[in-house]
Tab-separated table of C-alpha atoms in Angstrom:
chain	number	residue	atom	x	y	z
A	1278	UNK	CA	-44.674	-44.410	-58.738
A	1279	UNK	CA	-42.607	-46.670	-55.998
A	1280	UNK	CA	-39.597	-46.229	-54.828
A	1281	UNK	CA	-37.494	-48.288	-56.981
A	1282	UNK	CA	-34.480	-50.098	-54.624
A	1283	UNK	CA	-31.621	-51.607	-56.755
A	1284	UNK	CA	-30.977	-55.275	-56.624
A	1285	UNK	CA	-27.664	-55.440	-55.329
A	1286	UNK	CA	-29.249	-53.428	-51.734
A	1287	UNK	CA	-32.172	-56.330	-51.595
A	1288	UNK	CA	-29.437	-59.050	-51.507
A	1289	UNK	CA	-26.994	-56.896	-49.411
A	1290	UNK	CA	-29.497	-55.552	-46.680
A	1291	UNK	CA	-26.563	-54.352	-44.602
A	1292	UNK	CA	-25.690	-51.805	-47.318
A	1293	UNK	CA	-29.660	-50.450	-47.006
A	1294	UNK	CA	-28.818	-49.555	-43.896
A	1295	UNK	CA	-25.590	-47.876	-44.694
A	1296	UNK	CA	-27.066	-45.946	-47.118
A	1297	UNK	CA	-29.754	-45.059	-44.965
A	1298	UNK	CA	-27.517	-43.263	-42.063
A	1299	UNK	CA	-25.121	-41.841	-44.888
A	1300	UNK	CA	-28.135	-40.094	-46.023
A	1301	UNK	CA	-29.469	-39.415	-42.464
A	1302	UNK	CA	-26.233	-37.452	-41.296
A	1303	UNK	CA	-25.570	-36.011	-45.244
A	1304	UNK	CA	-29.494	-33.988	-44.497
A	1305	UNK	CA	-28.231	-32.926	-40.853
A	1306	UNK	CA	-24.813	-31.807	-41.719
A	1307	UNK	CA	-26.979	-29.582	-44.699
A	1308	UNK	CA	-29.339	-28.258	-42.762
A	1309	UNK	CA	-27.621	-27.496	-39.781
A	1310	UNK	CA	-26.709	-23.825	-38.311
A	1311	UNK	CA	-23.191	-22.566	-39.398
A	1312	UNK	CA	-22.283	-22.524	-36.191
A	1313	UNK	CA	-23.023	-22.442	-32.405
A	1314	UNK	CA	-23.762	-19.216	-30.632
A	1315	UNK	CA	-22.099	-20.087	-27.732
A	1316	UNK	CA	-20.122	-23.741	-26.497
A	1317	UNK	CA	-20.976	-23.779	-22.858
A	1318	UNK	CA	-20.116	-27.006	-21.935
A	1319	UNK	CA	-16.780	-27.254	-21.931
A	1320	UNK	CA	-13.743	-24.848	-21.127
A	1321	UNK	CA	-11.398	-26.213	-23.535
A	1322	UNK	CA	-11.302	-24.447	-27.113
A	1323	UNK	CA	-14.332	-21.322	-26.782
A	1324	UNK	CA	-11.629	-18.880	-27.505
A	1325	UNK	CA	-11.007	-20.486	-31.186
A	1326	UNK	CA	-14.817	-20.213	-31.987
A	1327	UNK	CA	-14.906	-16.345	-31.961
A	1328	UNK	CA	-14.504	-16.211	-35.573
A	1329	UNK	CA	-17.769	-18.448	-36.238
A	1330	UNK	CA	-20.236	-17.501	-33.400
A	1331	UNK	CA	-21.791	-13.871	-33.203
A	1332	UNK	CA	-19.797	-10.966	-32.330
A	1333	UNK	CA	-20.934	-10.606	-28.568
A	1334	UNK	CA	-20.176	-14.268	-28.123
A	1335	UNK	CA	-18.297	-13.284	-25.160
A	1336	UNK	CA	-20.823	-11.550	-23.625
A	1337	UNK	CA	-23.768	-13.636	-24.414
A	1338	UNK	CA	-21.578	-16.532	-22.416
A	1339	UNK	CA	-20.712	-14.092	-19.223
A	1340	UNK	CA	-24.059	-13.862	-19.334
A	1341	UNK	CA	-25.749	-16.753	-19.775
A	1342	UNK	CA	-23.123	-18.207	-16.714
A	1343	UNK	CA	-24.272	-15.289	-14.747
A	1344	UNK	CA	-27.870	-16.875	-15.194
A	1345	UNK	CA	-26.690	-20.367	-13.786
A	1346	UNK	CA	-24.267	-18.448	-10.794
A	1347	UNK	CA	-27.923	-17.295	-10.075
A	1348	UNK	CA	-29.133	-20.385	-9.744
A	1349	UNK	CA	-26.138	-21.810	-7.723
A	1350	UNK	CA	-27.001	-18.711	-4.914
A	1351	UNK	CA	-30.196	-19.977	-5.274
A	1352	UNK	CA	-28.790	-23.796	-3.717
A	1353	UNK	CA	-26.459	-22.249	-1.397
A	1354	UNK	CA	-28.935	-20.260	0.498
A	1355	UNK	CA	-30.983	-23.311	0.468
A	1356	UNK	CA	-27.966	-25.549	1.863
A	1357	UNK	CA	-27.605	-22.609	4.447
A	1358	UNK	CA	-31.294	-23.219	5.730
A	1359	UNK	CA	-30.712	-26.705	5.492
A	1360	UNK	CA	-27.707	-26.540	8.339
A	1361	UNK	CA	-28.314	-23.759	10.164
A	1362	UNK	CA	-30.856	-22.162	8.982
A	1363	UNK	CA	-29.067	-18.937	9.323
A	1364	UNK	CA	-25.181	-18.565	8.685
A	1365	UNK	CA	-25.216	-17.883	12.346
A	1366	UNK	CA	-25.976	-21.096	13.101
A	1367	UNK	CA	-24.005	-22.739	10.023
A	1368	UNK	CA	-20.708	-24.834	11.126
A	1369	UNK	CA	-17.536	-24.422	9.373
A	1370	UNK	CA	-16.645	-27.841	9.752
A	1371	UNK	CA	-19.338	-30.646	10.472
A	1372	UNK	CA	-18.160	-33.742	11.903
A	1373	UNK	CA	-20.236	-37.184	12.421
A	1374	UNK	CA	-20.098	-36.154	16.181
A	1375	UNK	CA	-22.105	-32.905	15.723
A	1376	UNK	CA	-24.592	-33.911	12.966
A	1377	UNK	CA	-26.235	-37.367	12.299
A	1378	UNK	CA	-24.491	-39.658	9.623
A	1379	UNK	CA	-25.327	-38.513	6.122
A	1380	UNK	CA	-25.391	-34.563	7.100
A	1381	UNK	CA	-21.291	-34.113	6.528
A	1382	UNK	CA	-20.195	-31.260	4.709
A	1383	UNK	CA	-17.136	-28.165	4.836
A	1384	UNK	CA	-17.106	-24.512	4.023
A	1385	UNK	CA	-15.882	-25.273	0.771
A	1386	UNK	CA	-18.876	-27.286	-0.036
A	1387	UNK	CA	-20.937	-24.175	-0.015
A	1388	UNK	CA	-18.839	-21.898	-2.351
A	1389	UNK	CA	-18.313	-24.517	-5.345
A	1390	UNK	CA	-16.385	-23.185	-8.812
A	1391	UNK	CA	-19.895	-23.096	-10.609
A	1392	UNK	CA	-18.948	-19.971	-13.289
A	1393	UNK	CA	-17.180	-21.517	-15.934
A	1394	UNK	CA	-14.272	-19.548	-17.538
A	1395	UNK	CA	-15.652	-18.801	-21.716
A	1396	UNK	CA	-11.943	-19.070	-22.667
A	1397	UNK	CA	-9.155	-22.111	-22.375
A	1398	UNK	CA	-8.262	-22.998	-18.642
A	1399	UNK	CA	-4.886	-23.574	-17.876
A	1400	UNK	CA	-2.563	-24.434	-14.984
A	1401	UNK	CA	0.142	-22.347	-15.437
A	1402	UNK	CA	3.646	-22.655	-13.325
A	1403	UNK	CA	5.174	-26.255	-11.790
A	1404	UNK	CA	3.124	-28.682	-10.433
A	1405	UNK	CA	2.581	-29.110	-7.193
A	1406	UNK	CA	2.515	-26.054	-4.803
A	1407	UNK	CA	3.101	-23.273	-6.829
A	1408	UNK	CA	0.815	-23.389	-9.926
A	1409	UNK	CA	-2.440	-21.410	-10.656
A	1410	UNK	CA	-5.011	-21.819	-12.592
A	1411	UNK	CA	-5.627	-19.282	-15.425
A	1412	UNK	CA	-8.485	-18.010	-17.533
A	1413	UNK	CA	-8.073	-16.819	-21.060
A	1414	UNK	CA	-3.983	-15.946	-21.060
A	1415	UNK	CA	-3.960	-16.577	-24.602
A	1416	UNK	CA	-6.409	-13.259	-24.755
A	1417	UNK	CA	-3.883	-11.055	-22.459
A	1418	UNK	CA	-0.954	-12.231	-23.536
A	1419	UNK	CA	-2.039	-10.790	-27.300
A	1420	UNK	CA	-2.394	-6.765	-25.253
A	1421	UNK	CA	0.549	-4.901	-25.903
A	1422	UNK	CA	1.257	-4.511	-22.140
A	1423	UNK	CA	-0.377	-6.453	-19.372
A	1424	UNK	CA	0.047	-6.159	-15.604
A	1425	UNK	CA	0.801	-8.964	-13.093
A	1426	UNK	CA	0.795	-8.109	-9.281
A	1427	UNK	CA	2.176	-11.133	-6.975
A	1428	UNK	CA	1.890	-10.933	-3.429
A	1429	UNK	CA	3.795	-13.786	-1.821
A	1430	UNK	CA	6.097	-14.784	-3.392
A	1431	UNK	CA	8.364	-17.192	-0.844
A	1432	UNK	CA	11.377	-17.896	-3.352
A	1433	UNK	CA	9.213	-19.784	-6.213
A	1434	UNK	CA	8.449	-18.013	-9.138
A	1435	UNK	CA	7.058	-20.718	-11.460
A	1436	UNK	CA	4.026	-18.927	-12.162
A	1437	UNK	CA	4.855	-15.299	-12.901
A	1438	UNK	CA	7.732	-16.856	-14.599
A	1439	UNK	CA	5.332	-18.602	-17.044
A	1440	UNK	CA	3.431	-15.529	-17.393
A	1441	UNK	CA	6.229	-13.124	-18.184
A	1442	UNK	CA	7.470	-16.334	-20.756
A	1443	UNK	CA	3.672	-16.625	-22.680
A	1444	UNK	CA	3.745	-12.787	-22.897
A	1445	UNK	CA	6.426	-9.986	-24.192
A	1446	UNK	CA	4.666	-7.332	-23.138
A	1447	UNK	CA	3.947	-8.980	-19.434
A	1448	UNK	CA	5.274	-7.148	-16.943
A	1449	UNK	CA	5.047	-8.460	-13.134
A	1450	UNK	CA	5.180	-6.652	-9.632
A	1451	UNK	CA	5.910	-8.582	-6.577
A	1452	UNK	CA	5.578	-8.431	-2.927
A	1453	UNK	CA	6.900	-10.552	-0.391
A	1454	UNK	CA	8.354	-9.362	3.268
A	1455	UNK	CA	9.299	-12.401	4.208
A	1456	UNK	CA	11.827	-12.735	1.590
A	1457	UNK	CA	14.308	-10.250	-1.091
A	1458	UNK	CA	13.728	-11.179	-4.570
A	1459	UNK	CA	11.410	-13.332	-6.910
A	1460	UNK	CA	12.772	-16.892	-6.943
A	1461	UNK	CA	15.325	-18.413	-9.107
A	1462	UNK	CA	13.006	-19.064	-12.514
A	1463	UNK	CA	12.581	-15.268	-12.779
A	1464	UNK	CA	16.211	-14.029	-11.271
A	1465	UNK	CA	18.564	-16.560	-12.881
A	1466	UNK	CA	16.997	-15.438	-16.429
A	1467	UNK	CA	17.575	-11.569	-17.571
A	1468	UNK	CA	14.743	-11.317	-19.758
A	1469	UNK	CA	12.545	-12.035	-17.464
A	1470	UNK	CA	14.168	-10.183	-14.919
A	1471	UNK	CA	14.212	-7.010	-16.742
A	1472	UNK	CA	10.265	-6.893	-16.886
A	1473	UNK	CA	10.130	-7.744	-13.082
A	1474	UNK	CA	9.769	-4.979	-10.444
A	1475	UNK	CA	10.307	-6.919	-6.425
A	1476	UNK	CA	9.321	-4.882	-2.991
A	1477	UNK	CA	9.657	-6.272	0.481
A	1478	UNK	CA	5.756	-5.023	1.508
A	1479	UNK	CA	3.406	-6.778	3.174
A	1480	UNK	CA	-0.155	-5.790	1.628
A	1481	UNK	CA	-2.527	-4.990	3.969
A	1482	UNK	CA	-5.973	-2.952	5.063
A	1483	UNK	CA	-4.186	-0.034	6.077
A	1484	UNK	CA	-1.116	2.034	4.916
A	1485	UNK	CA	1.445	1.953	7.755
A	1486	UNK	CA	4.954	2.252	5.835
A	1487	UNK	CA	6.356	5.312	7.875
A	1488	UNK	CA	10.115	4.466	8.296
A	1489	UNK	CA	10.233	2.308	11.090
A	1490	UNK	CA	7.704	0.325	9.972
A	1491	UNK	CA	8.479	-3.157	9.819
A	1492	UNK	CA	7.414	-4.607	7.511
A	1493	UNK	CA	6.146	-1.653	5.588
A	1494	UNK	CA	2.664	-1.896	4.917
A	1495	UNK	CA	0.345	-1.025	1.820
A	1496	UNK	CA	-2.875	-1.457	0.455
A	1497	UNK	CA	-3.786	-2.265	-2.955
A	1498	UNK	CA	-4.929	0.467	-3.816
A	1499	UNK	CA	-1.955	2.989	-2.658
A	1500	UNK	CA	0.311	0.029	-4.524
A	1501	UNK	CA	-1.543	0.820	-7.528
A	1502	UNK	CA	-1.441	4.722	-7.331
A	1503	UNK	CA	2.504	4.400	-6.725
A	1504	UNK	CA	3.063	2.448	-10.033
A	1505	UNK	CA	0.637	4.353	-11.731
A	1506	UNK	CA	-1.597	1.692	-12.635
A	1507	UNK	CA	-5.492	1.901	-13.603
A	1508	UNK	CA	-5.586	-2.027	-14.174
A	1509	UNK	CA	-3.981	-5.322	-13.063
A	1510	UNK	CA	-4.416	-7.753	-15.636
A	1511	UNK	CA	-3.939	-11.019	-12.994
A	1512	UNK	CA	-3.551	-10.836	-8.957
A	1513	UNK	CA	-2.075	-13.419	-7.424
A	1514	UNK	CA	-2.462	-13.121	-3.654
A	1515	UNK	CA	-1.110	-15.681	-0.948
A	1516	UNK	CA	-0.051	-13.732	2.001
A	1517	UNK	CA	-1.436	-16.692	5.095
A	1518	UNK	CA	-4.630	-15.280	5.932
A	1519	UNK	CA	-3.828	-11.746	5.486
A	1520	UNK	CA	-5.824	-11.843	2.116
A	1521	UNK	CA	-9.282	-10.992	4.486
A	1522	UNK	CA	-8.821	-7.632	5.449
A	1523	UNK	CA	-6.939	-6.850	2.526
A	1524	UNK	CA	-9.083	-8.110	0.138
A	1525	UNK	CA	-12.022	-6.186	1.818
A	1526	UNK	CA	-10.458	-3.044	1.713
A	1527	UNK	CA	-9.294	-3.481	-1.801
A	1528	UNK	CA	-13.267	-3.742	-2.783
A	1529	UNK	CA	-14.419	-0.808	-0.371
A	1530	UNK	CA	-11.581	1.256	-2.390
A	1531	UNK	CA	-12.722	0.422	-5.927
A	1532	UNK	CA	-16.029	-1.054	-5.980
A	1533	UNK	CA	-18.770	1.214	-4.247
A	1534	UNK	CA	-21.752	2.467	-5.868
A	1535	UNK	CA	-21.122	1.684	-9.427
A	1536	UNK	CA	-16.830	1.439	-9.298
A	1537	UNK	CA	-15.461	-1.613	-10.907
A	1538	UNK	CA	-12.810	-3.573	-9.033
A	1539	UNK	CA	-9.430	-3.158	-11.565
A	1540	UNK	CA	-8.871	-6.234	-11.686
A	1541	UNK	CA	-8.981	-9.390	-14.711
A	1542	UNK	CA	-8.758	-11.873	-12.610
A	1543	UNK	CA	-7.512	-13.609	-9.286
A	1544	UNK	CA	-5.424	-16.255	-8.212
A	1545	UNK	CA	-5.622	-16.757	-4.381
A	1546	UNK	CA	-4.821	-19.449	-1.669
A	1547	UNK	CA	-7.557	-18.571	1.153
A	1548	UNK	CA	-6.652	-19.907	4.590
A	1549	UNK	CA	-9.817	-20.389	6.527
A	1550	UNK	CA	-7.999	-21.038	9.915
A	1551	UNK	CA	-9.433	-19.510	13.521
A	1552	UNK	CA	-6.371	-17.359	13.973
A	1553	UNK	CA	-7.341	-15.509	10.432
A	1554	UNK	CA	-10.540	-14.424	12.434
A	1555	UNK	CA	-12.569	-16.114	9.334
A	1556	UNK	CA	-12.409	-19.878	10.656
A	1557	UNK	CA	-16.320	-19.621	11.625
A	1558	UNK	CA	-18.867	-19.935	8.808
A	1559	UNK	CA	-20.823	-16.603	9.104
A	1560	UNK	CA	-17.667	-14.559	8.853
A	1561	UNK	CA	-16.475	-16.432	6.378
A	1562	UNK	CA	-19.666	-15.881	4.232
A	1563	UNK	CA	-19.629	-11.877	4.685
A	1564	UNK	CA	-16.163	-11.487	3.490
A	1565	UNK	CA	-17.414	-14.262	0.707
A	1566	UNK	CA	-20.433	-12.240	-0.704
A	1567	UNK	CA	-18.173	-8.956	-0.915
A	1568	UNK	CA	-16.100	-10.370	-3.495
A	1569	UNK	CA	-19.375	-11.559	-5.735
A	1570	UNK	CA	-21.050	-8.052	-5.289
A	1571	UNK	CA	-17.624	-6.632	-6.549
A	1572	UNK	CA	-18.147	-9.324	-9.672
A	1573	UNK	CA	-15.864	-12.046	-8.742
A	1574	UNK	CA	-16.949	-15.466	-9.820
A	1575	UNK	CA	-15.133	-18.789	-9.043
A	1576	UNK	CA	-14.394	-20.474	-11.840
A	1577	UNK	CA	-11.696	-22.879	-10.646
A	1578	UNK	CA	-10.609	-24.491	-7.133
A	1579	UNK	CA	-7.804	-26.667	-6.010
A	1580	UNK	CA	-7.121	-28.056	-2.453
A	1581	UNK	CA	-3.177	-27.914	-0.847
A	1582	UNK	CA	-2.885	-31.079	-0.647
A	1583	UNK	CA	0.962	-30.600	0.030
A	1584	UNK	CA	-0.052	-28.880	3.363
A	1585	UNK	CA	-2.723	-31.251	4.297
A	1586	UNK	CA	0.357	-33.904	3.950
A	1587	UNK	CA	2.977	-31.877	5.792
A	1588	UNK	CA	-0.087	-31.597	9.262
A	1589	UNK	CA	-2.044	-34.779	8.573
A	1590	UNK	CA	-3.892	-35.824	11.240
A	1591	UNK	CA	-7.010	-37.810	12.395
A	1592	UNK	CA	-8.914	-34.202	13.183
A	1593	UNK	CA	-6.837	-32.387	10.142
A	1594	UNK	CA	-9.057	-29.754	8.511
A	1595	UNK	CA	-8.454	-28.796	4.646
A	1596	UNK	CA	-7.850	-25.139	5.806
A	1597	UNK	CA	-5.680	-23.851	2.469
A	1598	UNK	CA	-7.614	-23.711	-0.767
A	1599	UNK	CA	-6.372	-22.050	-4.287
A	1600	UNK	CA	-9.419	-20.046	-5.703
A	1601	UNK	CA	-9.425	-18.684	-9.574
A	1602	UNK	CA	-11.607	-15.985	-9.707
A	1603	UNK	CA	-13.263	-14.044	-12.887
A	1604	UNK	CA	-14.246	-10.271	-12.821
A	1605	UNK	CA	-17.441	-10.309	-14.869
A	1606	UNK	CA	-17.429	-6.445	-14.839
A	1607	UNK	CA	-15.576	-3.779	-16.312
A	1608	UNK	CA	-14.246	-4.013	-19.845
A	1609	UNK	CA	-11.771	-6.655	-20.101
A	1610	UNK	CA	-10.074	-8.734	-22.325
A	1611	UNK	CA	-12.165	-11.876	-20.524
A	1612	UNK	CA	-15.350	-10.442	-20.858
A	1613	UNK	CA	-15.431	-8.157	-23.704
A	1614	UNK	CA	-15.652	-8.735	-27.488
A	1615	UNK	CA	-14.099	-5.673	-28.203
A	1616	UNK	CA	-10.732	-7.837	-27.526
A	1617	UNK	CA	-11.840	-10.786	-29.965
């Protein structure tokens, strides 16, 4: 038998074709999958879909990103042949002067934001100097008690404000020689206050806080043992190029052999300037690997512009760049579904 077609679709051909992509989309929306393993493709909304993708839908994303940060190591190296071809030979900063036209690049060009966050990003704090981007607060804020280290802290307080506001049981622990309390958005209001503990200590690689040292200094690690702490939930670090050697020797505390570094995640404003002693490329990229073998991953840049305004010149270098960062290991509220 043939298909019989009514009448009224012969005369109206624009309603066969209606009917035609109702019925297409009607079959696909049937037969589709309930629902996605895993969203990749955007950082906006993941967290929501743990109740319709598999339990390990965390995991299965750390994991699938750690497959494409593989393949991002893969272009670096290959960008580091293509320049130097040994980070040796690599410049920081290529200018039309030193390379032929076409061949420009910076540091930053070879250590691109390529893991991408599997919860909701967020700039948390005022715009403008001051901010940081965030992975997955909604996840820590939802722990009963979550730990916030903040070293700088220069009288603005926007962003462990923020934190301490999204989370009740938040508590934050700053660090700042250069100045004697958090700024006003944590000290002008006492319930914010009351969950904030302030130091004048510079961190450092070394422990050097006998009593005429000034400023005292600490490592992260001795910081940690004093407040009794196993875990910092987010580090914020911006200390003007101090964050090298400290940063190092936070990783050769925690991390070797099999140690996991005790930390969610990282905020930090790097200053690749000569006088940090990590201006050149090579030593740069040392200090750079360390933090991936200790599982951090990038997952979010933003240049100062503010400084780059403030020095602007002809030969002006963007120097200061905010880095989010992502531990992949340990057992997390980012990267485990035991926290779903």
């Amino acid at each position: 038998m043939g298909l019989v077609v009514p009448a009224v679709l012969l005369r109206h051909p624009r309603y066969t074709v209606l009917v035609a992509v109702t019925f297409v989309i009607a079959t696909l929306v049937l037969t589709a999958p309930s629902a996605p393993s895993v969203l990749l493709g955007s950082n906006v909304g993941l967290g929501s879909t743990s109740s319709l993708n598999s339990e390990s839908w965390v995991e299965d994303a750390v994991r699938e990103e750690e497959v494409r940060y593989g393949v991002m190591l893969k272009d670096r190296a290959a960008m580091v042949r293509k320049y130097g071809p040994t980070p040796e030979s690599v410049q920081a900063y290529a200018y039309s002067t030193q390379f032929p036209e076409g061949l420009l690049y910076t540091l930053w060009d070879f250590y691109i934001p390529s893991f991408q966050c599997p919860h909701r990003v967020e700039r948390l704090g005022t715009m403008g100097d001051g901010g940081k981007w965030v992975c997955g607060f909604e996840r820590v804020a939802k722990q009963p008690e979550c730990v916030i280290y903040s070293f700088g802290i220069n009288e603005e307080s926007s962003f462990e404000a923020a934190l301490l506001t999204r989370s009740p049981g938040c508590q934050v622990w700053g660090y700042d020689f250069s100045v004697s309390r958090f700024g006003p958005e944590i000290e002008s209001l006492p319930a914010l206050k009351s969950r904030s503990h302030f130091h004048p200590y510079a961190l450092s690689a070394r422990d050097a806080h006998a009593p005429e040292a000034s400023p005292p200094e600490y490592t992260l690690a001795s910081l940690m043992a004093a407040n009794n702490h196993t875990w910092i939930d987010v580090l914020k670090v911006d200390i003007e190029g101090a964050e090298f050697e400290s940063l190092a020797q936070f990783v050769d505390d925690f991390s070797g052999g099999n140690g996991v570094l005790p930390v969610g995640q990282m905020q930090l404003e790097i200053h690749a300037r000569e006088w940090s002693g990590y201006g050149d490329f090579a030593h740069f990229n040392v200090w750079w690997e360390k933090l991936e073998r200790a599982g951090m991953r990038p997952f979010w840049t933003e240049a100062n512009l503010v400084y780059l305004n403030i020095f602007k010149s002809g030969l002006m270098r963007v120097y200061w760049l905010q880095y989010s960062f992502l531990n992949v290991r340990g057992e997390h509220a980012l990267v485990s579904d035991k926290y779903n």
